[in-house]
């Protein structure tokens, strides 16, 4: 099916925007940012949320998302996925705990060899860009959301990706929290901004630029 971005935008505004933002830049940490996410990944998740007609449980359990996904026709799913993929991640999350950066970076880039945990970068890329049709984009995602998904994989609440469940089973809560926080700070160029307080003062140059506007 060929995606229709205009139709996708209309569906997003009607069904998705309240939780994920009209352009996929969610401002609610429990709801993932979808702007720029690979269309193939979004399609698969919407399909996994949809309960099958034979009465069996959905591959990915969520009462809320199951209801929304069930209301979409196959063409709607294609349209919505393409629309979100075409949006720009303009409000990425940020690393918030400087004490976790070193551990998170170590796990993301090198894994945990002693536990058989592979480097996240091996599949999701050094900058968290992922790979279409295979691995989702992670960079700039809310740490709270990433943490929740890794815990869900580990505890068996999320069952639609066996490799991720196996990996998460080998990770402790502190390790999950650290790598999730590191992922939040990833940027396209692969840089990870140093965690700073939310009210950190702006550089003098920035203040001057604002005064000139």
Coordinates of C-alpha atoms in Angstrom, one line a residue:
X1 CA 0.0 0.0 0.0
X2 CA 1.2 3.5 -0.9
X3 CA 1.2 5.9 2.1
X4 CA -0.9 9.0 2.0
X5 CA 0.8 11.6 4.3
X6 CA -2.1 14.0 4.3
X7 CA -4.5 11.2 5.3
X8 CA -1.9 10.2 7.9
X9 CA -1.8 13.6 9.4
X10 CA -5.5 13.7 9.6
X11 CA -5.6 10.4 11.5
X12 CA -2.8 11.5 13.8
X13 CA -4.6 14.7 14.7
X14 CA -7.8 12.7 15.4
X15 CA -6.3 9.7 17.2
X16 CA -2.7 10.1 18.2
X17 CA -1.9 13.7 18.9
X18 CA -3.2 13.9 22.4
X19 CA -0.6 11.5 23.6
X20 CA 2.2 11.7 21.1
X21 CA 1.9 15.2 19.8
X22 CA 0.6 16.3 16.4
X23 CA 4.1 16.0 14.9
X24 CA 5.3 13.1 17.1
X25 CA 7.2 15.3 19.5
X26 CA 5.5 14.0 22.6
X27 CA 5.9 16.1 25.8
X28 CA 4.7 13.4 28.1
X29 CA 7.6 11.1 29.2
X30 CA 5.4 8.0 29.5
X31 CA 4.4 8.3 25.8
X32 CA 7.2 7.8 23.3
X33 CA 8.4 10.4 20.8
X34 CA 7.6 9.1 17.4
X35 CA 8.9 11.9 15.1
X36 CA 11.4 10.5 12.7
X37 CA 10.9 6.9 13.9
X38 CA 11.2 4.4 11.1
X39 CA 7.8 3.7 9.4
X40 CA 8.4 0.0 9.4
X41 CA 8.9 -0.1 13.1
X42 CA 5.7 2.0 13.8
X43 CA 3.7 -0.2 11.5
X44 CA 4.9 -3.4 13.3
X45 CA 4.1 -2.0 16.7
X46 CA 0.6 -0.9 15.7
X47 CA 0.0 -4.4 14.2
X48 CA 1.4 -6.0 17.4
X49 CA -1.0 -3.9 19.5
X50 CA -4.0 -5.0 17.5
X51 CA -5.6 -8.1 19.0
X52 CA -6.0 -10.9 16.4
X53 CA -9.5 -11.9 15.3
X54 CA -9.1 -15.4 16.7
X55 CA -9.4 -14.1 20.2
X56 CA -5.7 -14.6 21.2
X57 CA -3.9 -11.9 23.1
X58 CA -2.2 -9.2 21.1
X59 CA 1.6 -9.6 20.6
X60 CA 2.1 -6.4 22.5
X61 CA -0.2 -5.9 25.4
X62 CA -1.7 -2.4 26.1
X63 CA -5.4 -1.7 26.8
X64 CA -5.1 1.9 25.5
X65 CA -3.0 1.2 22.4
X66 CA -4.9 -1.9 21.7
X67 CA -8.1 0.1 21.4
X68 CA -6.6 2.8 19.3
X69 CA -4.8 0.3 17.0
X70 CA -7.9 -1.8 16.5
X71 CA -9.8 1.3 15.3
X72 CA -7.3 1.7 12.4
X73 CA -7.6 0.1 9.0
X74 CA -4.4 -1.3 7.4
X75 CA -4.2 1.7 5.1
X76 CA -4.5 4.0 8.2
X77 CA -1.6 2.2 9.8
X78 CA 0.6 2.7 6.7
X79 CA -0.4 6.4 6.5
X80 CA 0.2 7.1 10.2
X81 CA 3.6 5.4 10.2
X82 CA 4.7 7.3 7.1
X83 CA 3.5 10.6 8.5
X84 CA 5.4 10.2 11.8
X85 CA 8.5 9.0 10.0
X86 CA 8.5 12.2 7.9
X87 CA 8.5 14.4 10.9
X88 CA 11.6 15.9 12.5
X89 CA 12.5 15.2 16.1
X90 CA 12.6 18.9 17.2
X91 CA 12.3 18.4 20.9
X92 CA 14.6 15.4 21.9
X93 CA 14.9 14.4 25.5
X94 CA 18.2 14.9 27.3
X95 CA 20.5 13.0 29.6
X96 CA 19.6 14.2 33.1
X97 CA 22.0 12.4 35.5
X98 CA 25.7 13.1 35.0
X99 CA 26.5 10.3 37.4
X100 CA 25.0 7.7 35.1
X101 CA 26.6 8.9 31.9
X102 CA 29.8 6.8 32.1
X103 CA 28.0 3.6 32.9
X104 CA 25.3 4.2 30.3
X105 CA 27.9 5.0 27.6
X106 CA 29.9 1.9 28.5
X107 CA 26.8 -0.3 28.1
X108 CA 25.5 1.4 25.0
X109 CA 28.9 1.3 23.2
X110 CA 30.5 -1.8 24.6
X111 CA 27.8 -3.9 26.2
X112 CA 28.4 -5.9 29.4
X113 CA 30.7 -8.7 28.4
X114 CA 30.6 -10.6 31.7
X115 CA 26.8 -10.9 31.3
X116 CA 26.6 -11.5 27.6
X117 CA 24.9 -8.2 27.0
X118 CA 25.8 -6.9 23.5
X119 CA 26.5 -3.3 22.8
X120 CA 23.3 -1.4 22.0
X121 CA 25.2 0.4 19.3
X122 CA 25.7 -2.8 17.4
X123 CA 22.0 -2.8 16.3
X124 CA 20.8 0.7 17.0
X125 CA 23.8 2.5 15.7
X126 CA 26.4 4.7 17.5
X127 CA 24.0 7.7 17.4
X128 CA 20.9 5.7 18.1
X129 CA 19.5 6.1 14.6
X130 CA 18.5 2.4 14.3
X131 CA 18.0 0.7 11.0
X132 CA 14.8 0.8 8.9
X133 CA 12.8 -2.5 9.0
X134 CA 15.1 -3.9 11.7
X135 CA 15.9 -1.7 14.7
X136 CA 14.1 1.4 16.0
X137 CA 15.5 4.8 16.4
X138 CA 16.4 5.4 20.0
X139 CA 18.1 8.8 20.2
X140 CA 16.4 11.6 22.1
X141 CA 13.8 9.2 23.5
X142 CA 12.5 9.8 27.1
X143 CA 14.6 7.9 29.6
X144 CA 11.5 7.1 31.5
X145 CA 9.9 5.4 28.5
X146 CA 13.1 3.5 27.5
X147 CA 13.4 2.3 31.1
X148 CA 9.8 1.1 31.2
X149 CA 10.2 -0.8 28.0
X150 CA 13.4 -2.6 29.1
X151 CA 11.8 -3.5 32.4
X152 CA 8.7 -4.8 30.5
X153 CA 10.9 -6.9 28.3
X154 CA 12.8 -8.2 31.3
X155 CA 9.7 -9.0 33.3
X156 CA 7.8 -10.6 30.5
X157 CA 5.1 -7.9 30.2
X158 CA 6.3 -7.1 26.7
X159 CA 6.6 -10.2 24.5
X160 CA 7.0 -9.0 20.9
X161 CA 10.8 -9.1 20.7
X162 CA 12.5 -12.2 22.0
X163 CA 16.1 -10.9 21.5
X164 CA 15.4 -7.8 23.6
X165 CA 13.8 -9.9 26.3
X166 CA 16.9 -12.0 26.5
X167 CA 19.1 -9.0 26.7
X168 CA 17.0 -7.2 29.3
X169 CA 16.9 -10.3 31.5
X170 CA 20.7 -9.9 32.1
X171 CA 20.5 -6.3 33.2
X172 CA 20.0 -4.8 36.6
X173 CA 17.8 -1.8 37.4
X174 CA 20.8 0.6 37.7
X175 CA 22.2 -0.6 34.4
X176 CA 18.8 -0.2 32.6
X177 CA 18.4 3.3 34.1
X178 CA 21.9 4.3 33.1
X179 CA 21.7 3.2 29.5
X180 CA 18.2 4.7 29.1
X181 CA 19.5 8.1 30.4
X182 CA 22.5 7.9 28.0
X183 CA 20.1 7.1 25.1
X184 CA 18.0 10.2 25.9
X185 CA 21.1 12.4 25.3
X186 CA 22.2 10.8 22.0
X187 CA 22.1 13.1 19.0
X188 CA 22.4 12.5 15.2
X189 CA 26.1 13.3 15.1
X190 CA 26.7 10.7 17.9
X191 CA 27.4 13.3 20.6
X192 CA 26.1 12.9 24.1
X193 CA 25.6 16.3 25.8
X194 CA 26.8 16.5 29.3
X195 CA 23.9 16.2 31.8
X196 CA 23.1 19.7 33.1
X197 CA 20.4 21.0 35.5
X198 CA 17.3 22.2 33.7
X199 CA 17.8 25.7 34.9
X200 CA 21.5 26.0 33.9
X201 CA 22.3 29.6 32.9
X202 CA 22.7 30.2 29.2
X203 CA 26.1 31.1 27.8
X204 CA 26.7 34.8 27.4
X205 CA 26.8 34.5 23.6
X206 CA 23.3 33.0 23.6
X207 CA 22.0 35.9 25.8
X208 CA 23.5 38.4 23.4
X209 CA 21.8 36.7 20.4
X210 CA 18.5 36.8 22.2
X211 CA 18.9 40.5 22.9
X212 CA 19.6 41.2 19.2
X213 CA 16.5 39.4 18.0

